[in-house]
mmCIF file of C-alpha atoms and ligand atoms in Angstrom:
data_model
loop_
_atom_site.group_PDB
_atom_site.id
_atom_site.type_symbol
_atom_site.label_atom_id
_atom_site.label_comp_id
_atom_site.label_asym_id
_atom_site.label_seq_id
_atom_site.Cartn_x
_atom_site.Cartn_y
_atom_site.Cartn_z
ATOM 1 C CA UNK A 1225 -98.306 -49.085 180.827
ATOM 2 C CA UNK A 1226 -98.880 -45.685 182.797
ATOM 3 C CA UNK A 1227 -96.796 -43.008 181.545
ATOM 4 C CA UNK A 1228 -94.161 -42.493 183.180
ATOM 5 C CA UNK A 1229 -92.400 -39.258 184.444
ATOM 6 C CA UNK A 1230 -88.554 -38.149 185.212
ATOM 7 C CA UNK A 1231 -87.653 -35.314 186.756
ATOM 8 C CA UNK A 1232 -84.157 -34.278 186.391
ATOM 9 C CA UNK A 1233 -83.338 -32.059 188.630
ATOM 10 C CA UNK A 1234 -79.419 -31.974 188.215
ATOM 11 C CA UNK A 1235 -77.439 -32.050 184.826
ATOM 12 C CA UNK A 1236 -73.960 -33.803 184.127
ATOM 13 C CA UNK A 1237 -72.403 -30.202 183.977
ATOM 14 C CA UNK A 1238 -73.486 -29.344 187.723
ATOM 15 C CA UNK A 1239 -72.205 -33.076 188.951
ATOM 16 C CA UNK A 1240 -69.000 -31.867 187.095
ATOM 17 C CA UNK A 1241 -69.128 -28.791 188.829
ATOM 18 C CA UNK A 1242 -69.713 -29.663 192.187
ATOM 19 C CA UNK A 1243 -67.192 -32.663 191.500
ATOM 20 C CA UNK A 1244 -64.205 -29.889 190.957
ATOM 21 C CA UNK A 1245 -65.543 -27.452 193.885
ATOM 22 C CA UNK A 1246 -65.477 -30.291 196.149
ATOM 23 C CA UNK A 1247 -61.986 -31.345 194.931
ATOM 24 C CA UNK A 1248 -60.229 -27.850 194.967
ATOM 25 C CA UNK A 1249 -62.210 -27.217 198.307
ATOM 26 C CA UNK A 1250 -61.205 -30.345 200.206
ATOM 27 C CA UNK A 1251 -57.670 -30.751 199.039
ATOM 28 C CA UNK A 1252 -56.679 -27.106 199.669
ATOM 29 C CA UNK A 1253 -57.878 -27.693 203.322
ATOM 30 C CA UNK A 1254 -56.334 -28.722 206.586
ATOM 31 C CA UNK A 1255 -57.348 -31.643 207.198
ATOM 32 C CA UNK A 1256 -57.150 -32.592 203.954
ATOM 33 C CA UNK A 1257 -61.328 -34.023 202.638
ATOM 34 C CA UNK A 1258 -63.140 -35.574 199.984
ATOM 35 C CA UNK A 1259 -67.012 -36.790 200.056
ATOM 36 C CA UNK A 1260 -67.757 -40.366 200.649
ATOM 37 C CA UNK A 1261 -70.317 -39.797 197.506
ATOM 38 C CA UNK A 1262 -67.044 -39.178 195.124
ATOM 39 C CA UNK A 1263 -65.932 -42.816 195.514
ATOM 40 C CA UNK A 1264 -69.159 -44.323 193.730
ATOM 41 C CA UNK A 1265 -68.548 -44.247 190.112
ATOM 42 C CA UNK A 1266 -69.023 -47.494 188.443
ATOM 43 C CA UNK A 1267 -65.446 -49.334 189.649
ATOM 44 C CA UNK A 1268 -66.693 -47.888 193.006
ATOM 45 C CA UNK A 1269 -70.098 -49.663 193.389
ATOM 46 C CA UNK A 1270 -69.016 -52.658 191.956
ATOM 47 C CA UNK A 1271 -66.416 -52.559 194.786
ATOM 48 C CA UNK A 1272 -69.092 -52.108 197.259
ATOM 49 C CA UNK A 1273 -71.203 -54.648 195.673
ATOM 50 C CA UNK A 1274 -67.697 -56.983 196.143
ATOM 51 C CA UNK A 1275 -68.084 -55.748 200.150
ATOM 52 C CA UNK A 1276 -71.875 -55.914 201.202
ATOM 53 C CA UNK A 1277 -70.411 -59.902 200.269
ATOM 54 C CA UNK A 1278 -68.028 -59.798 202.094
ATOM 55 C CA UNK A 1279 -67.888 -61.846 206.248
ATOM 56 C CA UNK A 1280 -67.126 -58.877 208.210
ATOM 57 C CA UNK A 1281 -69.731 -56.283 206.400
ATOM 58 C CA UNK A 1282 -72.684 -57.233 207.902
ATOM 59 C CA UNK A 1283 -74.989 -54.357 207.234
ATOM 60 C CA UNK A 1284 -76.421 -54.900 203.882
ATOM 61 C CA UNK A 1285 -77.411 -58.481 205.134
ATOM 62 C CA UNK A 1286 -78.704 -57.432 208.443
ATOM 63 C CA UNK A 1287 -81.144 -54.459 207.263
ATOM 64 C CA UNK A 1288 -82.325 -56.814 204.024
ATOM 65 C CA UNK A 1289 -83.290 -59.208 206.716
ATOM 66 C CA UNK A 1290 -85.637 -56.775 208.366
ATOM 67 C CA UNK A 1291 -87.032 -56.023 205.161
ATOM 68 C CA UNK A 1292 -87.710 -59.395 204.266
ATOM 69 C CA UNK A 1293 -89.332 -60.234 207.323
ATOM 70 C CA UNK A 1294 -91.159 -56.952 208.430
ATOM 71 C CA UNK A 1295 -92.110 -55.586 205.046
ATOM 72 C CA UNK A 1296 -95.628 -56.755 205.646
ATOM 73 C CA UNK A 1297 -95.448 -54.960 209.078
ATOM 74 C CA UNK A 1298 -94.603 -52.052 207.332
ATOM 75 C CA UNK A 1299 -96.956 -51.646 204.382
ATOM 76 C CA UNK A 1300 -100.118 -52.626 207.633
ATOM 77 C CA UNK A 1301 -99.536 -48.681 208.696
ATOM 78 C CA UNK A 1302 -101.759 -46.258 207.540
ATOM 79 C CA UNK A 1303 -104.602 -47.091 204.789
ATOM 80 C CA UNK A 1304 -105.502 -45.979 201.594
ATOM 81 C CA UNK A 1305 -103.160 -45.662 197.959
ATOM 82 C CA UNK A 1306 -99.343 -45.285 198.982
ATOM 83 C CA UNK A 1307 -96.660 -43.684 196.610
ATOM 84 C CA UNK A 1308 -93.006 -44.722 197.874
ATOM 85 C CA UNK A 1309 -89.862 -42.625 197.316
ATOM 86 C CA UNK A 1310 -86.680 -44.179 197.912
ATOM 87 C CA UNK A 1311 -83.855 -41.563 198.273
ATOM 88 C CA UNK A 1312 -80.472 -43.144 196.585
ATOM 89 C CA UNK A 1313 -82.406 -45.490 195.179
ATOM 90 C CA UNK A 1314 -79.523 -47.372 192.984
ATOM 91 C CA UNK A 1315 -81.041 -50.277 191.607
ATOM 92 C CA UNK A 1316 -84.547 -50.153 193.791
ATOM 93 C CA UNK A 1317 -83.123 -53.758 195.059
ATOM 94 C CA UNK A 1318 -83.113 -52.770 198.677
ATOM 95 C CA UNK A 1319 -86.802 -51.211 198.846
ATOM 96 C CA UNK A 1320 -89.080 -54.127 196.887
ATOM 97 C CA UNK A 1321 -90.100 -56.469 199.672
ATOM 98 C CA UNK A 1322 -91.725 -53.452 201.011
ATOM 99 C CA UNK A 1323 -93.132 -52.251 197.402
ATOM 100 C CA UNK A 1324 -94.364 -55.966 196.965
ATOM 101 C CA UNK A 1325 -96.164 -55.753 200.196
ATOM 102 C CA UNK A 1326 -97.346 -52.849 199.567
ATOM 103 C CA UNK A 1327 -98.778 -54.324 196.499
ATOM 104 C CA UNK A 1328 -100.176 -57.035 197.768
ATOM 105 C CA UNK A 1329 -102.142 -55.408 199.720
ATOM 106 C CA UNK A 1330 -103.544 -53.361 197.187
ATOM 107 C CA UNK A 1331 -102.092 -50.090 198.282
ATOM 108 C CA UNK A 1332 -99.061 -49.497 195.990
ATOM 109 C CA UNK A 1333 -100.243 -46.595 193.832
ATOM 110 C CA UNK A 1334 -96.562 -45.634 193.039
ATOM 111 C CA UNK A 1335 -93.277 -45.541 193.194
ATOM 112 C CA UNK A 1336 -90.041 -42.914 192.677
ATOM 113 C CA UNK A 1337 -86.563 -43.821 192.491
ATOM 114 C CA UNK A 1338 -84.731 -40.678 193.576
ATOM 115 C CA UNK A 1339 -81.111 -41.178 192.502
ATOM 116 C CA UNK A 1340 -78.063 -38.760 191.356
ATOM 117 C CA UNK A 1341 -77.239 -40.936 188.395
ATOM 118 C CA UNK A 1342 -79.575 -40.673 185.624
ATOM 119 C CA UNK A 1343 -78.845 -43.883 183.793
ATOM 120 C CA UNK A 1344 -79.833 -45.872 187.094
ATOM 121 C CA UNK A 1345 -82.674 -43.922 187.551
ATOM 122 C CA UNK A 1346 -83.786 -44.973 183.560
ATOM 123 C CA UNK A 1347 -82.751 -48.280 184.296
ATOM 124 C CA UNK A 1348 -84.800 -49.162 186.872
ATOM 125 C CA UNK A 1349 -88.173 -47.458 186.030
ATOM 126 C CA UNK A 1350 -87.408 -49.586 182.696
ATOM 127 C CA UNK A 1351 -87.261 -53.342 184.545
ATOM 128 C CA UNK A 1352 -89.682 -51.591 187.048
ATOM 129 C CA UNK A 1353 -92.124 -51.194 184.618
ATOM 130 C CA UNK A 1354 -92.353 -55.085 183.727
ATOM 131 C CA UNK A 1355 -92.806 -56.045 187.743
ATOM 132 C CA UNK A 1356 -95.259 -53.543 188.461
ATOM 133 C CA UNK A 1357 -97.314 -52.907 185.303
ATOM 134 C CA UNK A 1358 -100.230 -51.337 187.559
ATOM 135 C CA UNK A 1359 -98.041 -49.115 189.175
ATOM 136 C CA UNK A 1360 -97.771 -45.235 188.084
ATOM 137 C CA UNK A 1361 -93.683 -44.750 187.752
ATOM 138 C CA UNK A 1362 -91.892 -41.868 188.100
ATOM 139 C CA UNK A 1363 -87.920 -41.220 188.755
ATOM 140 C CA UNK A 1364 -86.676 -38.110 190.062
ATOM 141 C CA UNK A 1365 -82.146 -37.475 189.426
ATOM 142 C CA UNK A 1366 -81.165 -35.559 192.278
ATOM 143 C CA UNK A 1367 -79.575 -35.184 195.195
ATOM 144 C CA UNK A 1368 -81.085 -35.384 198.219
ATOM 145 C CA UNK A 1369 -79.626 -32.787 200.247
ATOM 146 C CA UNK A 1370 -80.483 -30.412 197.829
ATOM 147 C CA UNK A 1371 -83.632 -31.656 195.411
ATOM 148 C CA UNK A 1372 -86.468 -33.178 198.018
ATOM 149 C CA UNK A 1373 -88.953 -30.248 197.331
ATOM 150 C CA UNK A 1374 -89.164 -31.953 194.342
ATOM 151 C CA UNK A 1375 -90.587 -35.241 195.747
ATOM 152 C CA UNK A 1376 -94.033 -36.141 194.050
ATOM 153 C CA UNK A 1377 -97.188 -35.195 195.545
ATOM 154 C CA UNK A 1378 -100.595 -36.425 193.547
ATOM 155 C CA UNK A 1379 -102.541 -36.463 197.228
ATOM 156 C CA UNK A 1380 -101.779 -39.933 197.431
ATOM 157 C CA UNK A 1381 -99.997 -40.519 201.163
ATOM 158 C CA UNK A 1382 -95.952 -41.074 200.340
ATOM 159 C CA UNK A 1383 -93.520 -43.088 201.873
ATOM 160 C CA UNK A 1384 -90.034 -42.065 201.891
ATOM 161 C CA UNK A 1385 -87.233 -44.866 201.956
ATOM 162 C CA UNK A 1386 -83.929 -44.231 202.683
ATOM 163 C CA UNK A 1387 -82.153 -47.125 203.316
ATOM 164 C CA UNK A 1388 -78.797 -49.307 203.398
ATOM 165 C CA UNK A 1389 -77.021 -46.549 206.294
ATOM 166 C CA UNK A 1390 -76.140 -43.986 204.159
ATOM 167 C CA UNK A 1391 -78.355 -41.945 206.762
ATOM 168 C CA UNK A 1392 -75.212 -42.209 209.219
ATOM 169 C CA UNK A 1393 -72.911 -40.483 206.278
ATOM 170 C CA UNK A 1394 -74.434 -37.169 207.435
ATOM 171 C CA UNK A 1395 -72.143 -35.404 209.962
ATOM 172 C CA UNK A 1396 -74.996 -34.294 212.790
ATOM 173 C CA UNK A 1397 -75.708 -30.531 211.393
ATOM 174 C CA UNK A 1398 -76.194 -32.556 208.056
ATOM 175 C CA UNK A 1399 -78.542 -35.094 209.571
ATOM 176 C CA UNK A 1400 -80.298 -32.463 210.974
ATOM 177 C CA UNK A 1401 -80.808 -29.948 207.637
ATOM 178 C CA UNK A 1402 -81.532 -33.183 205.850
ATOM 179 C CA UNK A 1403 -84.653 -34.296 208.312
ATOM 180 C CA UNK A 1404 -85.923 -30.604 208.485
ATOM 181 C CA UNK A 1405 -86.117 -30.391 204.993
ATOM 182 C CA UNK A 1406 -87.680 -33.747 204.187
ATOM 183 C CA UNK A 1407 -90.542 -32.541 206.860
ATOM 184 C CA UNK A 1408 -90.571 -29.332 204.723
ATOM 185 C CA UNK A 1409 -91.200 -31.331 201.911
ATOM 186 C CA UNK A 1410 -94.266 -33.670 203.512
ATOM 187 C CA UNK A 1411 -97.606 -33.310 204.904
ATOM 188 C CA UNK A 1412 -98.998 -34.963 208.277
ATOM 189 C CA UNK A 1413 -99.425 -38.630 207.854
ATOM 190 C CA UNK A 1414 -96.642 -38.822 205.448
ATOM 191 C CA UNK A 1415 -94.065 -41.394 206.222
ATOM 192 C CA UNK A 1416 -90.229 -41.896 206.622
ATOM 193 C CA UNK A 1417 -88.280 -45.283 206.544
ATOM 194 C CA UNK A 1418 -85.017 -45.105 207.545
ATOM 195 C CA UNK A 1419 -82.221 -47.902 208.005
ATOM 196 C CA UNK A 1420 -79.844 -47.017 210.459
ATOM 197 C CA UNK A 1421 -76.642 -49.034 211.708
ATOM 198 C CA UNK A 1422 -77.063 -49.335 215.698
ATOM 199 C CA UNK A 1423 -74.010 -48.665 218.518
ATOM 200 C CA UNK A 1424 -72.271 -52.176 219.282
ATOM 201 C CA UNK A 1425 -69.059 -53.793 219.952
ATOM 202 C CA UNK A 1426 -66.648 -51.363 218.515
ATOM 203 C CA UNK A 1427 -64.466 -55.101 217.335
ATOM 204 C CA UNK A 1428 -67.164 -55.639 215.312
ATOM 205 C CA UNK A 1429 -67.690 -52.237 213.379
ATOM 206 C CA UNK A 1430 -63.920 -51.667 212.923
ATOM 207 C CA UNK A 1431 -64.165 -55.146 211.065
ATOM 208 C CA UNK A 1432 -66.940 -54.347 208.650
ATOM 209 C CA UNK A 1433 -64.381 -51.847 207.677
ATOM 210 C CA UNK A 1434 -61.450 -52.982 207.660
ATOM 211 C CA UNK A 1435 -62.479 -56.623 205.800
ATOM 212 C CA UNK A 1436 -59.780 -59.296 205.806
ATOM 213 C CA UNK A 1437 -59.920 -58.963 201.663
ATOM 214 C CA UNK A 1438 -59.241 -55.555 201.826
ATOM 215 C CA UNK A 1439 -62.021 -54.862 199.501
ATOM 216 C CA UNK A 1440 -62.698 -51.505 201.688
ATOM 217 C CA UNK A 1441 -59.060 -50.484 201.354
ATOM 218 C CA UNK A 1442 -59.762 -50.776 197.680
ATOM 219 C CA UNK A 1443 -62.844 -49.321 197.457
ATOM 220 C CA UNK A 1444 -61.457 -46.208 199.557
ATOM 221 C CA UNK A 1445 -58.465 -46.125 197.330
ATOM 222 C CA UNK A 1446 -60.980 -46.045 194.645
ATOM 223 C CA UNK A 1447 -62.038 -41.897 195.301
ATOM 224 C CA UNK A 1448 -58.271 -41.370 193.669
ATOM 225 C CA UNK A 1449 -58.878 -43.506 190.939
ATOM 226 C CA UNK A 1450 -62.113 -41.055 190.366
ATOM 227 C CA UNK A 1451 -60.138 -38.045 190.134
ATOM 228 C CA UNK A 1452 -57.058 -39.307 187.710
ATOM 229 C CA UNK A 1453 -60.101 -39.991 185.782
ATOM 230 C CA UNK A 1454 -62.239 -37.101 186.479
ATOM 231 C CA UNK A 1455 -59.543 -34.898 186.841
ATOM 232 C CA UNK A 1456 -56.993 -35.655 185.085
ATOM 233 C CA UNK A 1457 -55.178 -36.227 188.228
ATOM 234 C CA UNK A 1458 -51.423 -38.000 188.757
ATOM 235 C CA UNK A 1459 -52.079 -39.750 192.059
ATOM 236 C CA UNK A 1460 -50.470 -42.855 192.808
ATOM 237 C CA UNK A 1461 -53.451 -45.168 195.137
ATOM 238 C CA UNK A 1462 -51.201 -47.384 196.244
ATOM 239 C CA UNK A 1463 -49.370 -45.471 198.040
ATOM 240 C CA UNK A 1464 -51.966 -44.336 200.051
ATOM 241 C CA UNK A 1465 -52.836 -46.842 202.983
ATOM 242 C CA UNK A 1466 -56.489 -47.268 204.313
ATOM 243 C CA UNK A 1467 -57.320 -46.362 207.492
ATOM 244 C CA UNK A 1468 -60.763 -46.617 209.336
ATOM 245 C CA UNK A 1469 -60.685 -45.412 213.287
ATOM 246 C CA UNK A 1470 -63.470 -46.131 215.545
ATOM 247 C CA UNK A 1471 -63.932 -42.535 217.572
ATOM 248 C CA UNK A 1472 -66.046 -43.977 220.712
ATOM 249 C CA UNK A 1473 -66.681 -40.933 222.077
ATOM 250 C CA UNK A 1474 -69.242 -39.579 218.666
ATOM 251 C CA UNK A 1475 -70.097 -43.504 218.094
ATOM 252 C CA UNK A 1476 -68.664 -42.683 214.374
ATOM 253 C CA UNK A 1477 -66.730 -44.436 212.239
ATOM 254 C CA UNK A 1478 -64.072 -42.034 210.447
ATOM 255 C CA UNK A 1479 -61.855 -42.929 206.952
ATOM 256 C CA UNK A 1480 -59.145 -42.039 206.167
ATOM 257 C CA UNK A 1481 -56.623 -42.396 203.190
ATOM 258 C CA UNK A 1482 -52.567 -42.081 204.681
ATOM 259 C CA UNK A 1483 -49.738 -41.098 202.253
ATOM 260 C CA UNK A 1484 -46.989 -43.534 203.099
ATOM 261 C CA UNK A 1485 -44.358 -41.388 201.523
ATOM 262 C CA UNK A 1486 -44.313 -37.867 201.054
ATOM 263 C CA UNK A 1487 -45.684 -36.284 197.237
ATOM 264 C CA UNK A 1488 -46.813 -33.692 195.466
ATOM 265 C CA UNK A 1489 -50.120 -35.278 192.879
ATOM 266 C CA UNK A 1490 -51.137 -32.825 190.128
ATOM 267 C CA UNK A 1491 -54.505 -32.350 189.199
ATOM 268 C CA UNK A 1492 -54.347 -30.881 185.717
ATOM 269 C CA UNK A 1493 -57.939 -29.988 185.240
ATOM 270 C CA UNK A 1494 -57.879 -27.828 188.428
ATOM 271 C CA UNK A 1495 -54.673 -27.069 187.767
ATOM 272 C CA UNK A 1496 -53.265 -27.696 191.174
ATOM 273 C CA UNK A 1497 -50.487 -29.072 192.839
ATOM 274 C CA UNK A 1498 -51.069 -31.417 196.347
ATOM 275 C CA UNK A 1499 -48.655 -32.026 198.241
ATOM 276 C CA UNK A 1500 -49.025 -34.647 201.200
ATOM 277 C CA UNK A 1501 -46.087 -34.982 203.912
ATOM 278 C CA UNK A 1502 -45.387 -38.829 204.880
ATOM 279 C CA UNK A 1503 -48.261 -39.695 207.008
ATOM 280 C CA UNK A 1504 -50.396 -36.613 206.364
ATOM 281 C CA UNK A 1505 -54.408 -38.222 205.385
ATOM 282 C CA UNK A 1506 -57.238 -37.071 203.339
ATOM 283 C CA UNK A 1507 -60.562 -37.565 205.457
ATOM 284 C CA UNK A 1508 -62.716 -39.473 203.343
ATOM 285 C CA UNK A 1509 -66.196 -39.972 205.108
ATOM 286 C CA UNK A 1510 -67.638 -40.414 208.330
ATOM 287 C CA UNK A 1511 -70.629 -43.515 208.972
ATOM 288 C CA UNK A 1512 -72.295 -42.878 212.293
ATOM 289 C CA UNK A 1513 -73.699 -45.400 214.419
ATOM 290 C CA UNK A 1514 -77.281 -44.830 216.442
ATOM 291 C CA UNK A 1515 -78.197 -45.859 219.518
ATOM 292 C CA UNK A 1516 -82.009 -46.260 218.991
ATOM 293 C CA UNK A 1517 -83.102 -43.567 221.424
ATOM 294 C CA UNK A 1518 -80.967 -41.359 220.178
ATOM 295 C CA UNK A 1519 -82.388 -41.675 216.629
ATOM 296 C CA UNK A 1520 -86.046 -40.940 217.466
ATOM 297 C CA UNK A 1521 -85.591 -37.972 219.502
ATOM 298 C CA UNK A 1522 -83.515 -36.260 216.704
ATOM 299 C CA UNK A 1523 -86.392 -37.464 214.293
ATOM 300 C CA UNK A 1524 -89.048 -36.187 216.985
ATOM 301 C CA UNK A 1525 -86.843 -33.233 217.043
ATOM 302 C CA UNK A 1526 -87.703 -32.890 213.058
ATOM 303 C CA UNK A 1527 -91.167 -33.383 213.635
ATOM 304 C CA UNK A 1528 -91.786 -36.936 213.214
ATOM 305 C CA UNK A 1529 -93.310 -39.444 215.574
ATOM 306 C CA UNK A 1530 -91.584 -42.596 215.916
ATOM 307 C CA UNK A 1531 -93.878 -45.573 214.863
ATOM 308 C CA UNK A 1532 -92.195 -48.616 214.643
ATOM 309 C CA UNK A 1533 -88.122 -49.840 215.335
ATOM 310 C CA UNK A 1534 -87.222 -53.058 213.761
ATOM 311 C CA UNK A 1535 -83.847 -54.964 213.889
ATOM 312 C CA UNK A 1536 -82.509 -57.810 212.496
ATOM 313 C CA UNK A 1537 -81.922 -61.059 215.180
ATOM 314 C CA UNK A 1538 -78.289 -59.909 216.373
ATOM 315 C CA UNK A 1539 -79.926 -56.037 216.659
ATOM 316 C CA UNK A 1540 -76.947 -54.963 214.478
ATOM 317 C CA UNK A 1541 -79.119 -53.322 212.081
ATOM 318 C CA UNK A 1542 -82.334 -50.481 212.599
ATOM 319 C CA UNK A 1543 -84.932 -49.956 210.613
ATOM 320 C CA UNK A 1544 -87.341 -47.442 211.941
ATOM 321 C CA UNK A 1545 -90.715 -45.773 210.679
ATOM 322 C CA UNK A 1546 -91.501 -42.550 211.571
ATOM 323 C CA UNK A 1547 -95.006 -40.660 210.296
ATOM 324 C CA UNK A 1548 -94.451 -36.782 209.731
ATOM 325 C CA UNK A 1549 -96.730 -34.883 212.143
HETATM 326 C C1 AVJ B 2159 -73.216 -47.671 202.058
HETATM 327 C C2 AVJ B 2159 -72.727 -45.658 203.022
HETATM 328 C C3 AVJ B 2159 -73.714 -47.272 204.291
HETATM 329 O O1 AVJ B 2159 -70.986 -46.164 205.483
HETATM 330 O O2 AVJ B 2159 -71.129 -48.290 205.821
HETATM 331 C C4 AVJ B 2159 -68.793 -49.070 203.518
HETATM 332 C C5 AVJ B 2159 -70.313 -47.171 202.757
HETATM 333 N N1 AVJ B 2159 -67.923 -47.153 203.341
HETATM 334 N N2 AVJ B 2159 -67.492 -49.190 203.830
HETATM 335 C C6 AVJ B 2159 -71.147 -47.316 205.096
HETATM 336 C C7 AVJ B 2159 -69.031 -47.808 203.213
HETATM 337 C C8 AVJ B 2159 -66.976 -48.054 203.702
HETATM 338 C C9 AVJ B 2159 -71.435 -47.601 203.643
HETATM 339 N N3 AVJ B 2159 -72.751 -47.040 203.269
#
């Protein structure tokens, strides 16, 4: 079995770090934040594992599909050995049609999961090892806004995944510092796969997030949970209501958690005291929807040329390749 290499790039302490900066910053603020990346601790994936099942979520199911059935379409660009990054990797589930097809055709020379949690990051290159014995494995624990100058680069031509819409998390100056520094970071002929959740009837996004179970409610709810825990924090989660508004006018998708009586929450390891009026919210992530035009000049704009746009049969999900140039 190849060796295998990790590169950690961030250590528990700075995740604790940045965990309380991002606390004391967004609760001292007006409006009141928190990042959408606080809410996935282990309660919090399983609880998004709970939604990507659930009716109304359809974009787990719809970008898999184009996977599936275009990951041979994929892996026939460009020739030669290919070494695949995927950025938030988790378990590597979402990227291995493409790394099968990729093998199949001979071409899979190897492949990085690029993840903030270490353990996943272990945990995959260990059942990754079995499926791909061939394969030179490497994992890189980071965080891609910060850590993709550390992407791997043996000569080989790489392929950068970064899939299941996390892409439309990034507010636009985000999106933008995030695509200039992944060209930074590659060399022409270098390519970019990203999965992208496309503009259409507004009835049908506000249900994917606001799911008859109210398994979004809970996993919103769940970012408090994180910080009693965390924190050492005294907030109450039920008595914050989940709200998701569809803002038409930026295509975007914006959560929200509601107090539904007024409170003041200590957080004892910041030592702070919160206090939330009846009503006031805490703005707890944005997911952007792309119109497909739209998408490729801002990557164009990065210095990419679009190469390929595939969607799943009711369009409701992109996938789209772009080679850096
Ligand atoms: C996994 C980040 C793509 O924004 O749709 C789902 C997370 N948040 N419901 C999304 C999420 C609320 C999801 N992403």
């Amino acid at each position: 079995m190849p060796h295998q290499e990790l590169r950690i790039c961030i250590a528990e302490d700075d995740l604790d770090a940045a965990l309380r900066l991002d606390v004391r910053r967004g609760l001292t603020s007006r409006p009141k934040h928190l990042p959408m990346r606080l809410h996935y601790d282990g309660r919090g994936s399983a609880l998004f594992g709970e939604l990507t099942r659930q009716p109304e979520y359809y974009q787990t199911r719809s970008e898999r599909a184009v996977l599936r059935d275009r990951a041979a379409d994929i892996a026939a660009f460009g020739t030669g050995p290919v070494a695949v990054v995927e950025l938030g990797a988790g378990r590597a589930e979402k990227i291995r049609p493409v790394l099968d097809a990729f093998a199949a055709a001979g071409r899979l020379e190897a492949f990085w999961p690029f993840d903030v949690a270490e353990g996943e990051v272990r945990d995959v290159l260990a059942e990754l090892a079995a499926a791909y014995p061939d394969v030179r494995l490497g994992g890189i624990v980071g965080d891609f806004t910060r850590h993709l100058s550390q992407l791997p680069d043996n000569g080989s031509a790489r392929l950068v995944a970064f899939l299941g819409g996390t892409f439309g998390n990034f507010t636009g100056p985000e999106r933008g510092r995030f695509l200039q520094d992944l060209r930074e970071a590659l060399r022409p002929g270098d390519r970019f796969l990203v999965g992208a959740d496309l503009v259409k009837d507004p009835e049908v996004i506000l249900a994917a997030y606001n799911d008859a179970a109210g398994v979004t409610a809970e996993f919103n709810r769940n970012v408090l949970h994180v910080l009693n825990l965390r924190l050492g924090a005294d907030f109450a989660p039920a008595h914050f209501e989940h709200v998701a508004l569809w803002d038409g006018g930026t295509d975007t998708i914006d959560m929200r958690l509601r107090a539904m009586k007024p409170m003041t929450v200590r957080i004892a390891d910041l030592d702070l005291d919160v206090s939330f009026a009846v009503g006031e919210e805490i703005r707890t992530g944005i997911s952007v929807k792309f119109h497909r035009g739209e998408l490729e000049s801002q990557l164009r704009a990065a210095g990419f040329a679009p190469a390929a746009c595939w969607t799943d049969a009711h369009g409701y999900m992109g996938v789209f390749l772009a080679e850096a140039v």
